Short mmCIF file of C-alpha atoms and ligand atoms in Angstrom, two decimals:
data_model
loop_
_atom_site.label_atom_id
_atom_site.label_comp_id
_atom_site.label_asym_id
_atom_site.label_seq_id
_atom_site.Cartn_x
_atom_site.Cartn_y
_atom_site.Cartn_z
CA MET X 1226 -34.45 -25.25 -35.23
CA ASN X 1227 -37.01 -27.49 -33.56
CA THR X 1228 -37.00 -28.44 -29.88
CA ALA X 1229 -34.93 -31.60 -30.48
CA ASP X 1230 -32.31 -29.59 -32.38
CA TYR X 1231 -32.04 -27.12 -29.52
CA ALA X 1232 -31.61 -29.93 -27.04
CA ALA X 1233 -28.92 -31.62 -29.18
CA ARG X 1234 -27.00 -28.38 -29.66
CA PHE X 1235 -27.16 -27.64 -25.93
CA ARG X 1236 -25.90 -31.16 -25.16
CA GLU X 1237 -22.94 -30.52 -27.42
CA ILE X 1238 -22.08 -27.40 -25.43
CA ARG X 1239 -22.63 -29.18 -22.12
CA ASP X 1240 -20.17 -31.90 -23.22
CA LYS X 1241 -17.59 -29.25 -24.07
CA VAL X 1242 -17.99 -27.52 -20.72
CA GLU X 1243 -17.80 -30.82 -18.83
CA SER X 1244 -14.59 -31.74 -20.62
CA GLN X 1245 -13.23 -28.20 -20.14
CA GLU X 1246 -13.15 -27.47 -23.84
CA ARG X 1247 -13.32 -23.86 -24.97
CA LEU X 1248 -16.62 -22.42 -26.24
CA THR X 1249 -16.74 -20.66 -29.61
CA LEU X 1250 -18.45 -17.50 -30.89
CA ASP X 1251 -21.34 -19.62 -32.24
CA ASP X 1252 -21.69 -21.46 -28.93
CA GLY X 1253 -21.94 -18.16 -27.08
CA ILE X 1254 -24.51 -16.70 -29.48
CA PHE X 1255 -26.58 -19.90 -29.17
CA LEU X 1256 -26.58 -19.62 -25.35
CA TYR X 1257 -28.15 -16.15 -25.69
CA ASP X 1258 -31.11 -17.55 -27.63
CA PRO X 1259 -34.15 -17.11 -25.34
CA LYS X 1260 -35.33 -20.56 -26.46
CA VAL X 1261 -32.40 -22.10 -24.59
CA PRO X 1262 -33.79 -22.42 -21.05
CA LEU X 1263 -32.09 -19.94 -18.72
CA GLN X 1264 -31.94 -22.43 -15.86
CA GLU X 1265 -29.94 -24.86 -18.02
CA VAL X 1266 -27.43 -22.17 -19.00
CA GLY X 1267 -27.26 -21.17 -15.34
CA GLU X 1268 -26.69 -24.72 -14.18
CA LEU X 1269 -23.80 -25.10 -16.61
CA ALA X 1270 -22.27 -21.81 -15.49
CA ASN X 1271 -22.66 -22.92 -11.87
CA LEU X 1272 -20.68 -26.05 -12.67
CA VAL X 1273 -17.78 -23.91 -13.88
CA ARG X 1274 -18.19 -21.46 -11.00
CA GLU X 1275 -17.95 -24.26 -8.42
CA ARG X 1276 -15.06 -25.85 -10.27
CA MET X 1277 -13.13 -22.57 -10.23
CA ASN X 1278 -14.23 -20.96 -6.95
CA GLY X 1279 -15.88 -23.64 -4.85
CA ASN X 1280 -18.84 -22.58 -2.70
CA VAL X 1281 -17.43 -19.19 -1.75
CA GLY X 1282 -19.05 -15.77 -2.22
CA TYR X 1283 -16.44 -13.00 -2.10
CA PHE X 1284 -16.99 -9.42 -1.00
CA ASN X 1285 -14.86 -6.51 0.14
CA ILE X 1286 -15.21 -3.41 2.29
CA ASN X 1287 -14.80 -0.46 0.02
CA THR X 1288 -15.78 3.09 -0.82
CA HIS X 1289 -16.04 5.07 -4.03
CA LEU X 1290 -14.40 8.36 -4.92
CA ASN X 1291 -15.47 10.23 -8.06
CA PRO X 1292 -13.20 13.29 -7.84
CA THR X 1293 -15.03 15.11 -10.64
CA ASN X 1294 -18.08 14.58 -12.83
CA VAL X 1295 -17.02 17.23 -15.34
CA CYS X 1296 -16.15 15.46 -18.57
CA VAL X 1297 -14.98 16.41 -22.04
CA TYR X 1298 -16.78 13.37 -23.46
CA ARG X 1299 -20.51 12.80 -23.90
CA CYS X 1300 -21.06 9.05 -23.84
CA ARG X 1301 -24.71 8.48 -24.72
CA PHE X 1302 -25.22 6.03 -21.84
CA CYS X 1303 -23.85 8.31 -19.14
CA ALA X 1304 -26.01 10.21 -16.63
CA PHE X 1305 -23.10 11.04 -14.34
CA ARG X 1306 -21.15 13.54 -16.47
CA SER X 1307 -21.59 17.28 -16.37
CA ASP X 1308 -20.55 20.24 -18.50
CA LEU X 1309 -17.98 22.57 -17.04
CA ARG X 1310 -20.47 25.39 -16.43
CA ASP X 1311 -23.43 23.24 -15.39
CA PRO X 1312 -24.50 23.71 -11.71
CA LYS X 1313 -24.29 19.93 -11.33
CA GLY X 1314 -20.55 19.98 -12.15
CA TYR X 1315 -18.05 19.57 -9.31
CA ALA X 1316 -14.37 18.87 -8.69
CA MET X 1317 -13.29 17.85 -5.20
CA ASN X 1318 -10.57 19.66 -3.31
CA ASP X 1319 -7.84 18.04 -1.20
CA GLU X 1320 -9.82 18.50 2.01
CA GLN X 1321 -12.83 16.65 0.59
CA ILE X 1322 -10.64 13.87 -0.79
CA LEU X 1323 -8.83 13.43 2.53
CA ALA X 1324 -12.17 13.39 4.37
CA ARG X 1325 -13.18 10.45 2.16
CA GLY X 1326 -9.92 8.67 3.08
CA GLN X 1327 -10.56 9.30 6.78
CA GLU X 1328 -14.13 8.01 6.58
CA ALA X 1329 -12.89 4.92 4.71
CA THR X 1330 -10.30 4.21 7.39
CA GLU X 1331 -12.85 4.58 10.20
CA ASN X 1332 -15.16 2.15 8.40
CA GLY X 1333 -12.42 -0.46 7.97
CA CYS X 1334 -12.33 -0.10 4.18
CA THR X 1335 -9.53 -1.90 2.38
CA GLU X 1336 -10.19 -0.34 -1.02
CA MET X 1337 -11.01 2.96 -2.63
CA HIS X 1338 -12.54 2.69 -6.11
CA ILE X 1339 -11.61 5.88 -7.98
CA VAL X 1340 -13.13 6.86 -11.33
CA GLY X 1341 -14.50 10.10 -12.72
CA GLY X 1342 -14.78 12.47 -15.63
CA LEU X 1343 -12.06 13.96 -17.82
CA HIS X 1344 -12.14 17.52 -16.59
CA HIS X 1345 -11.38 20.15 -19.26
CA GLN X 1346 -9.21 22.23 -16.92
CA LYS X 1347 -7.54 19.69 -14.66
CA PRO X 1348 -4.05 18.66 -15.76
CA TYR X 1349 -2.65 15.16 -15.41
CA GLU X 1350 -0.81 16.34 -12.27
CA TRP X 1351 -4.17 16.81 -10.47
CA TYR X 1352 -5.17 13.19 -11.10
CA ARG X 1353 -1.73 11.98 -10.03
CA HIS X 1354 -1.83 14.19 -6.95
CA ILE X 1355 -5.09 12.51 -5.77
CA ILE X 1356 -3.32 9.15 -5.74
CA GLU X 1357 -0.22 10.57 -4.05
CA LEU X 1358 -2.24 12.43 -1.41
CA LEU X 1359 -4.29 9.39 -0.44
CA THR X 1360 -1.22 7.15 -0.42
CA GLU X 1361 0.63 9.54 1.83
CA HIS X 1362 -2.19 9.85 4.39
CA TYR X 1363 -3.83 6.43 4.13
CA PRO X 1364 -1.14 4.03 2.91
CA LYS X 1365 -3.05 0.88 3.89
CA ILE X 1366 -6.00 1.53 1.59
CA HIS X 1367 -5.63 -0.05 -1.83
CA LEU X 1368 -6.27 2.48 -4.59
CA LYS X 1369 -8.04 0.90 -7.58
CA GLY X 1370 -8.15 3.87 -9.83
CA TRP X 1371 -8.58 5.37 -13.28
CA THR X 1372 -10.12 3.39 -16.11
CA ALA X 1373 -8.33 2.92 -19.44
CA VAL X 1374 -10.33 5.92 -20.72
CA GLU X 1375 -8.66 8.12 -18.13
CA ILE X 1376 -5.22 6.63 -18.82
CA ASN X 1377 -5.76 7.33 -22.53
CA TRP X 1378 -6.61 10.96 -21.64
CA PHE X 1379 -3.46 11.23 -19.50
CA GLU X 1380 -1.40 9.98 -22.46
CA PHE X 1381 -2.94 12.75 -24.55
CA GLN X 1382 -2.31 15.37 -21.84
CA THR X 1383 1.28 14.41 -21.08
CA LYS X 1384 2.31 13.30 -24.60
CA LYS X 1385 4.02 10.34 -22.89
CA THR X 1386 3.61 6.61 -23.51
CA ILE X 1387 1.08 4.35 -21.78
CA GLU X 1388 3.94 2.69 -19.95
CA TRP X 1389 5.27 6.00 -18.67
CA VAL X 1390 1.85 7.09 -17.40
CA LEU X 1391 1.11 3.78 -15.68
CA LYS X 1392 4.55 3.56 -14.06
CA ASP X 1393 4.26 7.16 -12.89
CA LEU X 1394 0.86 6.45 -11.29
CA GLN X 1395 2.19 3.23 -9.81
CA ALA X 1396 5.04 5.20 -8.25
CA ALA X 1397 2.44 7.60 -6.77
CA GLY X 1398 0.65 4.64 -5.14
CA LEU X 1399 -1.85 3.27 -7.66
CA GLY X 1400 -2.57 -0.37 -6.73
CA SER X 1401 -4.70 -1.64 -9.62
CA MET X 1402 -7.14 -0.49 -12.31
CA PRO X 1403 -10.92 -0.84 -12.52
CA GLY X 1404 -12.49 -2.36 -15.62
CA GLY X 1405 -14.65 0.53 -16.81
CA GLY X 1406 -14.55 2.18 -20.21
CA ALA X 1407 -14.75 -1.13 -22.10
CA GLU X 1408 -18.47 -0.72 -22.96
CA ILE X 1409 -18.85 -2.82 -26.14
CA PHE X 1410 -15.71 -3.23 -28.22
CA HIS X 1411 -17.32 -3.87 -31.62
CA PRO X 1412 -17.17 -0.64 -33.68
CA GLU X 1413 -20.78 -1.06 -34.90
CA VAL X 1414 -21.83 -0.37 -31.31
CA ARG X 1415 -18.94 1.61 -29.85
CA ASP X 1416 -19.27 4.25 -32.56
CA GLN X 1417 -22.89 4.80 -31.56
CA LEU X 1418 -22.14 5.08 -27.83
CA CYS X 1419 -18.89 6.95 -27.41
CA GLU X 1420 -17.10 7.49 -30.69
CA HIS X 1421 -14.61 10.04 -29.32
CA LYS X 1422 -13.17 8.34 -26.25
CA ALA X 1423 -10.45 5.65 -26.07
CA ASN X 1424 -11.15 3.10 -28.80
CA THR X 1425 -11.04 -0.66 -28.46
CA HIS X 1426 -7.40 -0.93 -29.49
CA ALA X 1427 -6.40 1.72 -26.92
CA TRP X 1428 -8.45 0.05 -24.13
CA LEU X 1429 -6.86 -3.35 -24.74
CA GLU X 1430 -3.37 -1.93 -25.17
CA ILE X 1431 -3.61 -0.03 -21.87
CA HIS X 1432 -4.68 -3.17 -19.98
CA ARG X 1433 -1.99 -5.22 -21.75
CA THR X 1434 0.66 -2.70 -20.68
CA ALA X 1435 -0.70 -2.57 -17.13
CA HIS X 1436 -0.42 -6.36 -16.89
CA GLU X 1437 3.10 -6.23 -18.30
CA ILE X 1438 4.28 -3.86 -15.55
CA GLY X 1439 2.58 -5.90 -12.83
CA LEU X 1440 -0.64 -3.94 -12.32
CA ARG X 1441 -3.64 -6.24 -12.02
CA THR X 1442 -6.82 -4.95 -13.67
CA ASN X 1443 -10.52 -5.72 -13.93
CA CYS X 1444 -12.63 -5.90 -17.06
CA THR X 1445 -16.26 -5.05 -17.81
CA MET X 1446 -18.94 -5.07 -20.51
CA LEU X 1447 -21.85 -2.62 -20.65
CA TYR X 1448 -24.90 -4.49 -21.97
CA GLY X 1449 -28.60 -3.96 -22.51
CA HIS X 1450 -28.60 -0.93 -24.86
CA VAL X 1451 -28.11 -1.07 -28.66
CA GLU X 1452 -25.94 -4.19 -28.87
CA ASN X 1453 -26.96 -7.75 -29.76
CA ALA X 1454 -25.71 -11.21 -28.75
CA PHE X 1455 -23.02 -11.23 -31.44
CA HIS X 1456 -21.54 -7.96 -30.10
CA ARG X 1457 -21.55 -9.28 -26.53
CA ILE X 1458 -19.80 -12.54 -27.41
CA ASP X 1459 -17.33 -10.73 -29.65
CA HIS X 1460 -16.54 -8.49 -26.65
CA LEU X 1461 -15.99 -11.47 -24.33
CA LEU X 1462 -13.75 -13.17 -26.88
CA ARG X 1463 -11.54 -10.08 -27.20
CA LEU X 1464 -11.10 -10.08 -23.42
CA ARG X 1465 -10.41 -13.82 -23.40
CA GLU X 1466 -7.77 -13.41 -26.08
CA LEU X 1467 -5.91 -10.72 -24.13
CA GLN X 1468 -6.19 -12.77 -20.95
CA ASP X 1469 -4.57 -15.73 -22.76
CA ARG X 1470 -1.59 -13.49 -23.46
CA THR X 1471 -1.21 -11.75 -20.08
CA GLY X 1472 -3.29 -13.42 -17.33
CA GLY X 1473 -3.66 -9.99 -15.71
CA PHE X 1474 -7.45 -9.69 -15.44
CA GLN X 1475 -8.68 -10.63 -11.97
CA VAL X 1476 -12.41 -10.35 -12.39
CA PHE X 1477 -15.02 -9.67 -15.05
CA ILE X 1478 -18.01 -7.45 -14.22
CA PRO X 1479 -20.99 -7.37 -16.59
CA LEU X 1480 -22.56 -3.89 -16.22
CA ALA X 1481 -26.31 -3.62 -16.89
CA PHE X 1482 -27.28 -0.42 -18.67
CA HIS X 1483 -29.31 2.03 -16.54
CA PRO X 1484 -31.17 4.35 -18.94
CA GLU X 1485 -32.59 7.14 -16.74
CA ASN X 1486 -31.25 10.64 -17.43
CA THR X 1487 -29.14 9.42 -20.37
CA LYS X 1488 -29.42 10.08 -24.11
CA LEU X 1489 -30.69 6.50 -24.41
CA SER X 1490 -33.52 6.94 -21.91
CA HIS X 1491 -36.01 5.49 -24.43
CA ILE X 1492 -34.39 2.06 -23.98
CA LYS X 1493 -35.80 -0.27 -21.33
CA LYS X 1494 -33.43 -1.42 -18.55
CA PRO X 1495 -32.36 -5.07 -19.08
CA SER X 1496 -34.57 -7.61 -17.31
CA ALA X 1497 -33.38 -9.86 -14.48
CA LEU X 1498 -33.54 -12.72 -17.00
CA MET X 1499 -31.09 -10.88 -19.25
CA ASP X 1500 -28.85 -10.06 -16.27
CA LEU X 1501 -28.69 -13.69 -15.19
CA ARG X 1502 -28.16 -15.01 -18.71
CA THR X 1503 -25.32 -12.52 -19.26
CA MET X 1504 -23.73 -13.55 -15.96
CA ALA X 1505 -23.93 -17.23 -16.91
CA VAL X 1506 -22.73 -16.81 -20.50
CA SER X 1507 -19.82 -14.66 -19.28
CA ARG X 1508 -18.75 -17.39 -16.83
CA LEU X 1509 -18.90 -19.95 -19.61
CA MET X 1510 -17.03 -17.92 -22.24
CA LEU X 1511 -14.34 -16.43 -19.97
CA ASP X 1512 -12.77 -19.72 -18.94
CA ASN X 1513 -9.49 -17.96 -18.13
CA VAL X 1514 -10.74 -15.18 -15.82
CA GLN X 1515 -10.85 -16.43 -12.23
CA HIS X 1516 -13.73 -14.34 -10.86
CA ILE X 1517 -17.09 -13.06 -12.09
CA LYS X 1518 -18.66 -10.22 -10.14
CA ALA X 1519 -22.38 -9.60 -9.65
CA TYR X 1520 -22.20 -5.91 -8.81
CA TRP X 1521 -25.17 -5.57 -6.41
CA ILE X 1522 -25.40 -1.77 -6.75
CA MET X 1523 -26.32 -2.18 -10.37
CA LEU X 1524 -28.19 -5.50 -10.38
CA GLY X 1525 -30.20 -4.96 -7.22
CA ILE X 1526 -29.74 -7.17 -4.19
CA GLU X 1527 -32.13 -9.96 -5.24
CA THR X 1528 -30.64 -10.44 -8.70
CA ALA X 1529 -27.08 -10.24 -7.32
CA GLN X 1530 -27.93 -12.97 -4.80
CA THR X 1531 -29.46 -15.15 -7.51
CA ALA X 1532 -26.43 -14.52 -9.73
CA LEU X 1533 -24.32 -16.40 -7.16
CA ALA X 1534 -25.96 -19.52 -8.61
CA TYR X 1535 -25.54 -18.35 -12.23
CA GLY X 1536 -21.76 -18.12 -12.48
CA ALA X 1537 -20.88 -15.23 -10.17
CA ASP X 1538 -18.64 -15.76 -7.13
CA ASP X 1539 -18.28 -12.14 -5.98
CA ILE X 1540 -20.73 -9.34 -5.26
CA ASP X 1541 -18.35 -6.36 -4.91
CA GLY X 1542 -18.30 -4.48 -1.64
CA THR X 1543 -20.14 -2.57 1.02
CA VAL X 1544 -19.73 0.54 -1.24
CA ARG X 1545 -20.29 4.13 -0.13
CA HIS X 1546 -20.84 7.25 -2.23
CA GLU X 1547 -21.82 5.52 -5.51
CA LEU X 1548 -22.87 8.12 -8.11
CA ILE X 1549 -22.66 6.63 -11.62
CA TYR X 1550 -25.57 4.18 -11.21
CA HIS X 1551 -27.63 6.29 -8.85
CA ASP X 1552 -27.51 9.25 -11.29
CA ALA X 1553 -28.83 6.83 -13.92
CA GLY X 1554 -31.78 5.66 -11.84
CA ALA X 1555 -30.45 2.83 -9.61
CA THR X 1556 -32.76 2.34 -6.63
CA THR X 1557 -30.36 0.19 -4.60
CA PRO X 1558 -29.23 1.50 -1.17
CA GLN X 1559 -26.17 3.78 -0.98
CA PHE X 1560 -24.28 1.14 1.00
CA LEU X 1561 -24.66 -2.19 2.78
CA THR X 1562 -23.33 -3.04 6.22
CA VAL X 1563 -20.85 -5.89 6.51
CA ASP X 1564 -23.44 -8.01 8.34
CA LYS X 1565 -26.01 -7.40 5.63
CA ILE X 1566 -23.59 -8.32 2.84
CA LYS X 1567 -22.55 -11.51 4.67
CA ASP X 1568 -26.21 -12.39 5.28
CA LEU X 1569 -27.13 -12.00 1.67
CA ILE X 1570 -24.27 -14.26 0.57
CA SER X 1571 -25.15 -16.86 3.25
CA GLU X 1572 -28.82 -16.72 2.28
CA ALA X 1573 -27.73 -17.65 -1.26
CA GLY X 1574 -26.09 -20.77 0.20
CA ARG X 1575 -22.51 -19.55 -0.22
CA GLU X 1576 -19.75 -19.03 2.33
CA PRO X 1577 -18.99 -15.28 2.64
CA ILE X 1578 -15.28 -14.48 2.53
CA GLU X 1579 -13.87 -10.99 2.76
CA ARG X 1580 -11.12 -10.35 0.23
CA ASP X 1581 -8.94 -7.38 -0.63
CA THR X 1582 -8.79 -5.85 -4.11
CA VAL X 1583 -6.22 -8.33 -5.39
CA TYR X 1584 -8.12 -11.30 -3.95
CA ARG X 1585 -6.25 -12.02 -0.74
CA ARG X 1586 -8.20 -13.10 2.32
CA ILE X 1587 -8.65 -10.30 4.88
CA GLU X 1588 -8.01 -11.00 8.53
CA ARG X 1589 -9.44 -8.60 11.14
CA ASP X 1590 -8.80 -8.18 14.85
CA GLU X 1591 -11.70 -9.58 16.85
CA ASN X 1592 -11.82 -6.51 19.09
CA ASP X 1593 -10.96 -3.84 16.56
CA PHE X 1594 -12.71 -4.15 13.23
CA THR X 1595 -10.62 -1.36 11.68
CA ASN X 1596 -7.40 -3.26 12.33
CA TRP X 1597 -6.97 -5.61 9.39
CA ARG X 1598 -4.30 -7.28 7.30
CA SER X 1599 -4.21 -9.11 3.97
CA GLY X 1600 -3.48 -12.81 4.13
CA GLU X 1601 -3.00 -15.48 1.48
CA SER X 1602 -4.46 -15.31 -2.02
CA VAL X 1603 -8.01 -16.65 -2.06
CA ASP X 1604 -7.30 -18.31 -5.36
CA ALA X 1605 -5.23 -20.84 -3.46
CA LEU X 1606 -8.54 -21.89 -1.86
CA ALA X 1607 -10.14 -22.51 -5.24
CA VAL X 1608 -11.39 -26.01 -5.93
CA SER X 1609 -9.62 -27.43 -8.98
O1 LIG M 382 -17.25 2.71 -18.16
C1 LIG M 382 -21.68 4.51 -16.95
C2 LIG M 382 -20.50 2.27 -16.77
C3 LIG M 382 -18.36 2.38 -16.02
C4 LIG M 382 -23.74 3.84 -16.96
O2 LIG M 382 -13.53 -2.64 -11.78
C5 LIG M 382 -22.92 2.74 -16.82
O3 LIG M 382 -14.59 -3.43 -10.06
C6 LIG M 382 -24.73 1.37 -16.74
O4 LIG M 382 -15.40 1.34 -13.99
N1 LIG M 382 -25.59 2.39 -16.90
C7 LIG M 382 -17.49 2.98 -14.94
N2 LIG M 382 -23.39 1.50 -16.71
C8 LIG M 382 -17.58 2.15 -13.66
C9 LIG M 382 -16.47 1.16 -13.49
C10 LIG M 382 -16.69 -0.02 -12.61
C11 LIG M 382 -17.94 -0.29 -12.07
C12 LIG M 382 -18.06 -1.39 -11.20
C13 LIG M 382 -16.98 -2.17 -10.87
C14 LIG M 382 -15.74 -1.88 -11.44
C15 LIG M 382 -14.54 -2.70 -11.08
C16 LIG M 382 -15.59 -0.82 -12.32
O5 LIG M 382 -19.72 2.49 -15.63
C17 LIG M 382 -18.35 3.03 -17.38
C18 LIG M 382 -19.60 2.47 -17.98
O6 LIG M 382 -19.36 1.21 -18.54
N3 LIG M 382 -21.65 3.18 -16.82
N4 LIG M 382 -22.96 4.94 -17.03
C19 LIG M 382 -25.15 3.64 -17.01
N5 LIG M 382 -26.00 4.64 -17.19
FE1 LIG M 383 -17.24 10.92 -19.36
FE2 LIG M 383 -16.96 8.46 -18.38
FE3 LIG M 383 -19.41 9.56 -18.56
FE4 LIG M 383 -18.12 8.85 -20.79
S1 LIG M 383 -18.80 7.43 -19.15
S2 LIG M 383 -19.18 10.80 -20.44
S3 LIG M 383 -15.98 9.25 -20.26
S4 LIG M 383 -17.74 10.28 -17.26
#
């Protein structure tokens, strides 16, 4: 293609986006071509972002809990996992878990993000107990817990159906599910990364079932390793298709691969250009997912801020106790204060709004920061 052809093809896509027409697999692959100027893809994504979410930049006040890093699987991209007998391996006890709940409460957290390894010796009841224990002692904190990979493991452990497991966890206090474990759906890539864990069909079926029983979930894509543009767009289209059927995904989070201490450490970390292009292309392809998150822990603060002009409308939370990215070489701080997170959103020209996990506006007492309540859905504020 010569320069004029590129320009004509891009115009075609711009026309589609302006008239709210759906983009195709070929459109998405074209937008990944480095000869298509990044700023033009970004500008188009920003158009959609402002159409769907106005000028707002969402954040929340949250903490992480990784109850164990011991894992039966050996995903090649993972630096977090440990073998059972490795000195690095740990499994938290009730006291440590409750201390995390107490700290979260004192910091005004509205959400606990709970993911971890599949411990060889911990039964399903241990994972359920963590949810029950936190719900009993800290009922206000929303528990966003267990990826589809964990749910798939619980199915295997209990020999029950997906629906049974999810309803049982919901009864224990589970509020929603994070989007991890999706990686790249296409088998050409998935089989090279994590051939033993929940496959694509299982991941999608678990999220479909969660949506059916009223659990909202998030979705992700791990990029910047052995995949190419076709695999990434194929992944986004599979998510878009499920979202057409259920509407249960709240937010999409592109996850940039961090290579340090992994079996893929020879691969270079994706560049900021790749991060921003992926953010923008995701916004353009996923026309039916309301929010796109620029996860600052993984992108770094500067790229996350810039991403607010490339399709993203959310930058995740204050975060405490992040392990998965820091084990894999992330150099971002362990947490950000609320003032800092608001400043970085304002500096990007957006209006910071605190939300809860299911995207309701948070209201806090002026004189007591830890006293908060969830208000109306922020999506009602969206510009149509
Ligand atoms: O599935 C693991 C990813 C995921 C690495 O729902 C890595 O809001 C990059 O679920 N480099 C788990 N990525 C984390 C997760 C998550 C994260 C942020 C937000 C949300 C949400 C959910 O972390 C895994 C995998 O895709 N991951 N190791 C690594 N070295
Ligand atoms: Fe285990 Fe999750 Fe790491 Fe895979 S990504 S090895 S399932 S902890």
